[in-house]
Amino acid sequence: MMKDDAQTPLLRVRGLTKTYGGRIGCADISFDLWPGEVLGVVGESGSGKSTLLGALAGHLAPDRGEVIFDTRAEGPRDTVTMSEPERRMLARTDWAFVHQNPRDGLRMNVSAGGNVGERLMAVGARHYGNIRATATDWLGRVEIDPARIDDRPQAFSGGMQQRLQIARNLVTGPRLVFMDEPTGGLDVSVQARLLDLLRGLVRDMGLSAIVVTHDLAVVRLLADRLMVMKSGRVVEAGLTDQVLDDPQHAYTQLLVSSVLQV
Amino acid sequence: MNDYNFAYLDEQTKRMIRRAILKGLAIPGYQVPFASREMPMPYGWGTGGVQVSAAILTPGDTFKVIDQGADDTTNAVSIRKFFERTAGVATTEHTGEATVIQTRHRIPETPLTEDQILVFQVPIPEPLRFLEPRESETRKMHSLEEYGLMHVKLYEDISRHGHIATSYAYPVRVEGRYVMDPSPIPKFDNPKLDRSPAIQLFGAGREQRIYAIPPYTRVVSLDFEDHPFEASKADHPCDLCGAEDSYLDEVIIDDAGNRMFVCSDSDYCASRQAQGHRGRLSPEVA
Amino acid sequence: MIEIENLSKSFTLHNQGGAVLEVMQGAGLTVAPGECVALIGNSGAGKSTLMRMIYGNYLAEVGHIRIGGVDVVGAEPREILKLRREVLGYVSQFLRVVPRVPTREVVAEPLLALGRERGEALARAEALLARLNIPERLWELSPTTFSGGEQQRVNIARGFVRDWPALLLDEPTASLDPTNREVVLKLIEEAKARGAAIIGIFHDAEARARVADREIDVSAFAPAAA
């Protein structure tokens, strides 16, 4: 699918702030995400990137700020102030969330097919044969042997579990995917395969994504744009390769120069 | 007659339970929390149903208790004796004579009437518990009608067995709103829940929940378009009364593996035999 | 097609005492459609820096880089992404790809990103790989395991897979044997013939003489010694 030249950002974030008591989780975050764009958010542990992702995805209630999503039906809506049922509906239709640990994003006691089918059933699919056919198709797309459709995720490797989580999330054709360290905890070779898969899916489905990671190699390959966070604030943002190759902020320079070259 | 208050529970407690019941009737299928009391029997022996029965019994009632359809099993006998002793109400084994019927795992075969109340004993009231262990989350799912998960359970059934193998505690949707666990009745009984003239009350003692189906309420068993709900039973007539339409228990009768099928509803079977109906293994025939 | 005006660049090394390196001042050049301009100058004169600034890879603070109506200086990331997708190609010296992705996918990628039909994109990629003498048995393999020369040719195939209106070439003929060098020079000539504006760095003087219409000495853009 061609990245379109939409006039409206898919997501507009303004002044998003989340504190824990007196401590800053993330502060005054503002950015636009356009259809088809992948935004990387990098920073070290505790920099607020996971808090930001949680606040964007509606898992954490922000103290201040707007998260305006361009909904299919009604155009731009602030998801912070919309009702919980609406937000949850969004979360299982137009949004997807890929957790770092597949155990947090999968039902471990439900078969692979059931895991993929759940979102379909949640939006009203009631034909077993169709649900199963869609699940089979998606297992193939994430390179899991469809013969394993009735196996539970416990029997899968870490990389397979992560791919299953991705299939489960993308089956309803979301437009915005939140990813929290999607390749964390995986072997390097498995990471590469997953990155390739994600890139292909993002391109073919025209997805927008926000990827939180501390791995600069991951964002270089996956993200169009980058935000660098430190102590809950964005210190630098721009084109991914520009930020990595010509970092302007002292912290980004330190971050980039700290990476071991291979 | 004895030193207990009528029907064992104190009046304040009964009032509290009646309020929960009324709320349950007002919101069909919704699980109403209530302050379940310690009863003089262990959890799992019907403490929820007993508390509901205690709260609704009046001195003029005729009480029947069945366990798996039978009036003469330990659980049924104990509970019947309990209320004979603490409430002094009349008891019966005949479905048609009872005004309050407490049941574990069955709905009587004889159609119920507007003058009757059926009280179910419920072990796990939450139908979503199978897949979602967090109570906070299941409550939210009920309030937002997020019931996709219930179909995941049925999906898992079909994927594993080729058909919906859930044969008891088969989930239902009440009046198009709440998904409800009908307690571990066989799915054969599910159609009897639908538009029943009787009041149906459900009590879960350990889980502290009461829910209800008012008379003539729409109760639909969940299913898939290509795997519709079926109220199945063993494909036999009763070997004692010959009934073709009742739910059957399978009984092994000797070491050679021979078996017989008999009505699980003992009153229904006995009544039919009294009317002269006979089955394959009826003593007179053999 | 490409217009550069009064372009300056410095690097501030925050972690080395805030040292400021002035690397370019007042750079300017224009490239017309169908023209190839070669950047020359000693190593370190700023040829690659200039190329990277044109591609938006290095941030320029002063001046203008206008390509097909977009000023790269001060452009939104989104505009630069669109420019790279639709107008501006870049053959760098390094192949940076996701490991494991087959070579023909790597080469077809710019067409797929543009929304071209998959079969057509792959056919075009295969034709170029064949022309650049990459054996067919390698097409299904990831180029990460290839030799330097093979990687370079994959990179070139990727750069020429679509008809960019503007193209940046960083040492396109380095580490190539004569046969493949000839193929690449032909590709450049064809690109010029269809109207592409090209800026290149060629250490290979012979190649430069053959494809470049003009030479621009980047040393002229060196900042006046402080």
mmCIF file with all atom_site columns, C-alpha atoms in Angstrom, chain A residues 84-85 88 92 107 109-111 113-114 118 121-122 125-129 131-132 149-150 152, chain B residues 130-132 137 140-141 144 146-149 151-152 155-156 158-160 223-227:
data_model
loop_
_atom_site.group_PDB
_atom_site.id
_atom_site.type_symbol
_atom_site.label_atom_id
_atom_site.label_alt_id
_atom_site.label_comp_id
_atom_site.label_asym_id
_atom_site.label_entity_id
_atom_site.label_seq_id
_atom_site.pdbx_PDB_ins_code
_atom_site.Cartn_x
_atom_site.Cartn_y
_atom_site.Cartn_z
_atom_site.occupancy
_atom_site.B_iso_or_equiv
_atom_site.pdbx_formal_charge
_atom_site.auth_seq_id
_atom_site.auth_comp_id
_atom_site.auth_asym_id
_atom_site.auth_atom_id
_atom_site.pdbx_PDB_model_num
ATOM 1  C CA . GLU A 1 84  ? -13.782 4.035   28.525 1.00 0.00 ? 84  GLU A CA 1
ATOM 2  C CA . PRO A 1 85  ? -16.034 1.828   26.366 1.00 0.00 ? 85  PRO A CA 1
ATOM 3  C CA . ARG A 1 88  ? -11.572 -0.063  24.723 1.00 0.00 ? 88  ARG A CA 1
ATOM 4  C CA . ARG A 1 92  ? -9.496  -3.870  19.944 1.00 0.00 ? 92  ARG A CA 1
ATOM 5  C CA . ARG A 1 107 ? -3.589  -16.040 26.325 1.00 0.00 ? 107 ARG A CA 1
ATOM 6  C CA . ASN A 1 109 ? -3.963  -21.365 27.858 1.00 0.00 ? 109 ASN A CA 1
ATOM 7  C CA . VAL A 1 110 ? -5.693  -20.776 24.531 1.00 0.00 ? 110 VAL A CA 1
ATOM 8  C CA . SER A 1 111 ? -4.606  -22.286 21.206 1.00 0.00 ? 111 SER A CA 1
ATOM 9  C CA . GLY A 1 113 ? -5.956  -20.117 16.494 1.00 0.00 ? 113 GLY A CA 1
ATOM 10 C CA . GLY A 1 114 ? -8.028  -18.967 19.461 1.00 0.00 ? 114 GLY A CA 1
ATOM 11 C CA . GLU A 1 118 ? -10.206 -13.520 19.763 1.00 0.00 ? 118 GLU A CA 1
ATOM 12 C CA . MET A 1 121 ? -14.882 -12.669 17.891 1.00 0.00 ? 121 MET A CA 1
ATOM 13 C CA . ALA A 1 122 ? -14.644 -9.535  20.009 1.00 0.00 ? 122 ALA A CA 1
ATOM 14 C CA . ALA A 1 125 ? -17.401 -12.710 14.145 1.00 0.00 ? 125 ALA A CA 1
ATOM 15 C CA . ARG A 1 126 ? -19.622 -15.724 14.763 1.00 0.00 ? 126 ARG A CA 1
ATOM 16 C CA . HIS A 1 127 ? -18.732 -18.098 11.965 1.00 0.00 ? 127 HIS A CA 1
ATOM 17 C CA . TYR A 1 128 ? -16.239 -20.690 13.164 1.00 0.00 ? 128 TYR A CA 1
ATOM 18 C CA . GLY A 1 129 ? -15.071 -21.691 9.690  1.00 0.00 ? 129 GLY A CA 1
ATOM 19 C CA . ILE A 1 131 ? -12.583 -17.309 11.918 1.00 0.00 ? 131 ILE A CA 1
ATOM 20 C CA . ARG A 1 132 ? -10.416 -20.363 11.518 1.00 0.00 ? 132 ARG A CA 1
ATOM 21 C CA . ILE A 1 149 ? -3.026  -23.727 14.824 1.00 0.00 ? 149 ILE A CA 1
ATOM 22 C CA . ASP A 1 150 ? -4.328  -25.859 17.687 1.00 0.00 ? 150 ASP A CA 1
ATOM 23 C CA . ARG A 1 152 ? -0.932  -23.557 22.756 1.00 0.00 ? 152 ARG A CA 1
ATOM 24 C CA . PHE B 2 130 ? -12.189 -19.822 32.415 1.00 0.00 ? 130 PHE B CA 1
ATOM 25 C CA . LEU B 2 131 ? -10.108 -17.392 30.371 1.00 0.00 ? 131 LEU B CA 1
ATOM 26 C CA . GLU B 2 132 ? -9.835  -14.249 32.458 1.00 0.00 ? 132 GLU B CA 1
ATOM 27 C CA . GLU B 2 137 ? -11.411 -7.278  34.350 1.00 0.00 ? 137 GLU B CA 1
ATOM 28 C CA . LYS B 2 140 ? -15.510 -4.497  33.253 1.00 0.00 ? 140 LYS B CA 1
ATOM 29 C CA . MET B 2 141 ? -16.168 -6.942  30.429 1.00 0.00 ? 141 MET B CA 1
ATOM 30 C CA . LEU B 2 144 ? -19.109 -3.065  28.593 1.00 0.00 ? 144 LEU B CA 1
ATOM 31 C CA . GLU B 2 146 ? -17.249 -7.380  25.850 1.00 0.00 ? 146 GLU B CA 1
ATOM 32 C CA . TYR B 2 147 ? -18.152 -11.005 25.391 1.00 0.00 ? 147 TYR B CA 1
ATOM 33 C CA . GLY B 2 148 ? -15.817 -12.078 22.586 1.00 0.00 ? 148 GLY B CA 1
ATOM 34 C CA . LEU B 2 149 ? -13.899 -14.170 25.097 1.00 0.00 ? 149 LEU B CA 1
ATOM 35 C CA . HIS B 2 151 ? -16.749 -17.447 22.032 1.00 0.00 ? 151 HIS B CA 1
ATOM 36 C CA . VAL B 2 152 ? -13.027 -18.092 22.351 1.00 0.00 ? 152 VAL B CA 1
ATOM 37 C CA . TYR B 2 155 ? -13.856 -21.922 19.532 1.00 0.00 ? 155 TYR B CA 1
ATOM 38 C CA . GLU B 2 156 ? -11.338 -23.884 21.591 1.00 0.00 ? 156 GLU B CA 1
ATOM 39 C CA . ILE B 2 158 ? -14.567 -26.990 18.330 1.00 0.00 ? 158 ILE B CA 1
ATOM 40 C CA . SER B 2 159 ? -10.886 -26.828 17.420 1.00 0.00 ? 159 SER B CA 1
ATOM 41 C CA . ARG B 2 160 ? -10.113 -29.594 19.876 1.00 0.00 ? 160 ARG B CA 1
ATOM 42 C CA . ASP B 2 223 ? -22.991 -20.688 19.513 1.00 0.00 ? 223 ASP B CA 1
ATOM 43 C CA . PHE B 2 224 ? -21.472 -20.183 16.072 1.00 0.00 ? 224 PHE B CA 1
ATOM 44 C CA . GLU B 2 225 ? -23.437 -19.811 12.860 1.00 0.00 ? 225 GLU B CA 1
ATOM 45 C CA . ASP B 2 226 ? -21.825 -22.940 11.462 1.00 0.00 ? 226 ASP B CA 1
ATOM 46 C CA . HIS B 2 227 ? -21.872 -24.804 14.801 1.00 0.00 ? 227 HIS B CA 1
#
